[in-house]
Amino acid sequence: MEEEVIKASLDRFEEDYAVVYSNDDNRRRFDLPRQMVTNAKPGMHVWLHMKGDSVTAVEIRNQETEDAKERISRKYKRLRKGLRLK
């Protein structure tokens, strides 16, 4: 069985689980054991390594997370100035 990688974002923690949503059009929800994302925080971008329907590993994508924060910050600054978003 071939490994698939899904780009996703950590949404929140609920008790012993991390709630993660895929970044694709389907916005699939994954409830993962919290231990799989011990170094992640809500809002972080991750890659889910999948075999079949099972998540085998979670890779934290720090650069993608920082890039998203910068994009959002730039948009927020434009809105505060009364400018339109591009």
PDB file of C-alpha atoms in Angstrom:
ATOM      1  CA  MET A   1       0.000   0.000   0.000  1.00  0.00           C
ATOM      2  CA  GLU A   2       1.356   3.392  -1.017  1.00  0.00           C
ATOM      3  CA  GLU A   3       1.749   6.226   1.485  1.00  0.00           C
ATOM      4  CA  GLU A   4      -0.334   9.355   0.964  1.00  0.00           C
ATOM      5  CA  VAL A   5       0.479  12.775   2.418  1.00  0.00           C
ATOM      6  CA  ILE A   6      -2.370  15.124   3.289  1.00  0.00           C
ATOM      7  CA  LYS A   7      -1.793  18.794   4.037  1.00  0.00           C
ATOM      8  CA  ALA A   8      -3.808  19.795   7.084  1.00  0.00           C
ATOM      9  CA  SER A   9      -4.162  22.208  10.014  1.00  0.00           C
ATOM     10  CA  LEU A  10      -4.455  21.484  13.712  1.00  0.00           C
ATOM     11  CA  ASP A  11      -7.736  23.045  14.801  1.00  0.00           C
ATOM     12  CA  ARG A  12      -7.953  22.281  18.528  1.00  0.00           C
ATOM     13  CA  PHE A  13      -7.482  19.780  21.309  1.00  0.00           C
ATOM     14  CA  GLU A  14     -10.411  17.949  22.888  1.00  0.00           C
ATOM     15  CA  GLU A  15      -9.399  15.929  25.954  1.00  0.00           C
ATOM     16  CA  ASP A  16      -6.966  13.250  24.680  1.00  0.00           C
ATOM     17  CA  TYR A  17      -7.483  14.037  20.987  1.00  0.00           C
ATOM     18  CA  ALA A  18      -6.221  16.548  18.467  1.00  0.00           C
ATOM     19  CA  VAL A  19      -8.801  17.686  15.922  1.00  0.00           C
ATOM     20  CA  VAL A  20      -7.162  18.176  12.524  1.00  0.00           C
ATOM     21  CA  TYR A  21      -8.800  19.267   9.252  1.00  0.00           C
ATOM     22  CA  SER A  22      -7.387  18.659   5.801  1.00  0.00           C
ATOM     23  CA  ASN A  23      -6.627  21.756   3.737  1.00  0.00           C
ATOM     24  CA  ASP A  24      -8.242  20.330   0.599  1.00  0.00           C
ATOM     25  CA  ASP A  25     -11.732  21.094  -0.706  1.00  0.00           C
ATOM     26  CA  ASN A  26     -13.237  18.204   1.278  1.00  0.00           C
ATOM     27  CA  ARG A  27     -12.079  19.602   4.671  1.00  0.00           C
ATOM     28  CA  ARG A  28     -11.887  16.092   6.116  1.00  0.00           C
ATOM     29  CA  ARG A  29     -11.757  15.837   9.897  1.00  0.00           C
ATOM     30  CA  PHE A  30      -9.217  13.624  11.677  1.00  0.00           C
ATOM     31  CA  ASP A  31      -9.370  12.944  15.415  1.00  0.00           C
ATOM     32  CA  LEU A  32      -5.843  11.923  16.356  1.00  0.00           C
ATOM     33  CA  PRO A  33      -4.396  10.796  19.662  1.00  0.00           C
ATOM     34  CA  ARG A  34      -2.869  13.851  21.312  1.00  0.00           C
ATOM     35  CA  GLN A  35       0.514  12.073  21.582  1.00  0.00           C
ATOM     36  CA  MET A  36       0.844  12.185  17.771  1.00  0.00           C
ATOM     37  CA  VAL A  37       1.097  16.008  17.872  1.00  0.00           C
ATOM     38  CA  THR A  38       2.849  16.684  21.176  1.00  0.00           C
ATOM     39  CA  ASN A  39       4.878  19.648  19.865  1.00  0.00           C
ATOM     40  CA  ALA A  40       2.064  21.265  17.865  1.00  0.00           C
ATOM     41  CA  LYS A  41      -0.291  24.077  18.796  1.00  0.00           C
ATOM     42  CA  PRO A  42      -3.707  24.939  17.367  1.00  0.00           C
ATOM     43  CA  GLY A  43      -3.362  26.787  14.084  1.00  0.00           C
ATOM     44  CA  MET A  44      -0.201  24.982  13.017  1.00  0.00           C
ATOM     45  CA  HIS A  45       0.105  23.415   9.595  1.00  0.00           C
ATOM     46  CA  VAL A  46       0.905  19.707   9.485  1.00  0.00           C
ATOM     47  CA  TRP A  47       1.294  16.918   6.980  1.00  0.00           C
ATOM     48  CA  LEU A  48      -0.550  13.706   7.753  1.00  0.00           C
ATOM     49  CA  HIS A  49       1.233  10.604   6.490  1.00  0.00           C
ATOM     50  CA  MET A  50      -1.431   8.019   5.681  1.00  0.00           C
ATOM     51  CA  LYS A  51      -1.521   4.358   4.816  1.00  0.00           C
ATOM     52  CA  GLY A  52      -5.039   3.447   3.807  1.00  0.00           C
ATOM     53  CA  ASP A  53      -7.363   5.118   6.293  1.00  0.00           C
ATOM     54  CA  SER A  54      -4.768   5.268   9.091  1.00  0.00           C
ATOM     55  CA  VAL A  55      -2.543   8.200  10.003  1.00  0.00           C
ATOM     56  CA  THR A  56       0.937   6.745  10.528  1.00  0.00           C
ATOM     57  CA  ALA A  57       2.797   9.988  11.321  1.00  0.00           C
ATOM     58  CA  VAL A  58       2.250  13.729  11.713  1.00  0.00           C
ATOM     59  CA  GLU A  59       4.889  16.142  10.414  1.00  0.00           C
ATOM     60  CA  ILE A  60       4.783  19.686  11.799  1.00  0.00           C
ATOM     61  CA  ARG A  61       5.363  22.261   9.049  1.00  0.00           C
ATOM     62  CA  ASN A  62       6.821  25.295  10.845  1.00  0.00           C
ATOM     63  CA  GLN A  63       7.661  27.302   7.718  1.00  0.00           C
ATOM     64  CA  GLU A  64       4.163  26.858   6.260  1.00  0.00           C
ATOM     65  CA  THR A  65       2.693  27.946   9.594  1.00  0.00           C
ATOM     66  CA  GLU A  66       4.857  31.088   9.675  1.00  0.00           C
ATOM     67  CA  ASP A  67       4.012  31.893   6.035  1.00  0.00           C
ATOM     68  CA  ALA A  68       0.284  31.657   6.818  1.00  0.00           C
ATOM     69  CA  LYS A  69       0.676  33.916   9.868  1.00  0.00           C
ATOM     70  CA  GLU A  70       2.463  36.522   7.745  1.00  0.00           C
ATOM     71  CA  ARG A  71      -0.241  36.403   5.026  1.00  0.00           C
ATOM     72  CA  ILE A  72      -2.971  36.862   7.625  1.00  0.00           C
ATOM     73  CA  SER A  73      -1.060  39.695   9.302  1.00  0.00           C
ATOM     74  CA  ARG A  74      -0.650  41.543   5.975  1.00  0.00           C
ATOM     75  CA  LYS A  75      -4.368  41.155   5.207  1.00  0.00           C
ATOM     76  CA  TYR A  76      -5.327  42.377   8.677  1.00  0.00           C
ATOM     77  CA  LYS A  77      -3.135  45.472   8.269  1.00  0.00           C
ATOM     78  CA  ARG A  78      -4.769  46.245   4.914  1.00  0.00           C
ATOM     79  CA  LEU A  79      -8.236  45.904   6.432  1.00  0.00           C
ATOM     80  CA  ARG A  80      -7.326  48.198   9.344  1.00  0.00           C
ATOM     81  CA  LYS A  81      -6.221  50.827   6.825  1.00  0.00           C
ATOM     82  CA  GLY A  82      -9.564  50.492   5.031  1.00  0.00           C
ATOM     83  CA  LEU A  83      -7.979  48.953   1.948  1.00  0.00           C
ATOM     84  CA  ARG A  84      -9.404  46.073  -0.060  1.00  0.00           C
ATOM     85  CA  LEU A  85      -7.891  42.619   0.098  1.00  0.00           C
ATOM     86  CA  LYS A  86      -6.163  41.350  -3.014  1.00  0.00           C
TER      87      LYS A  86
END
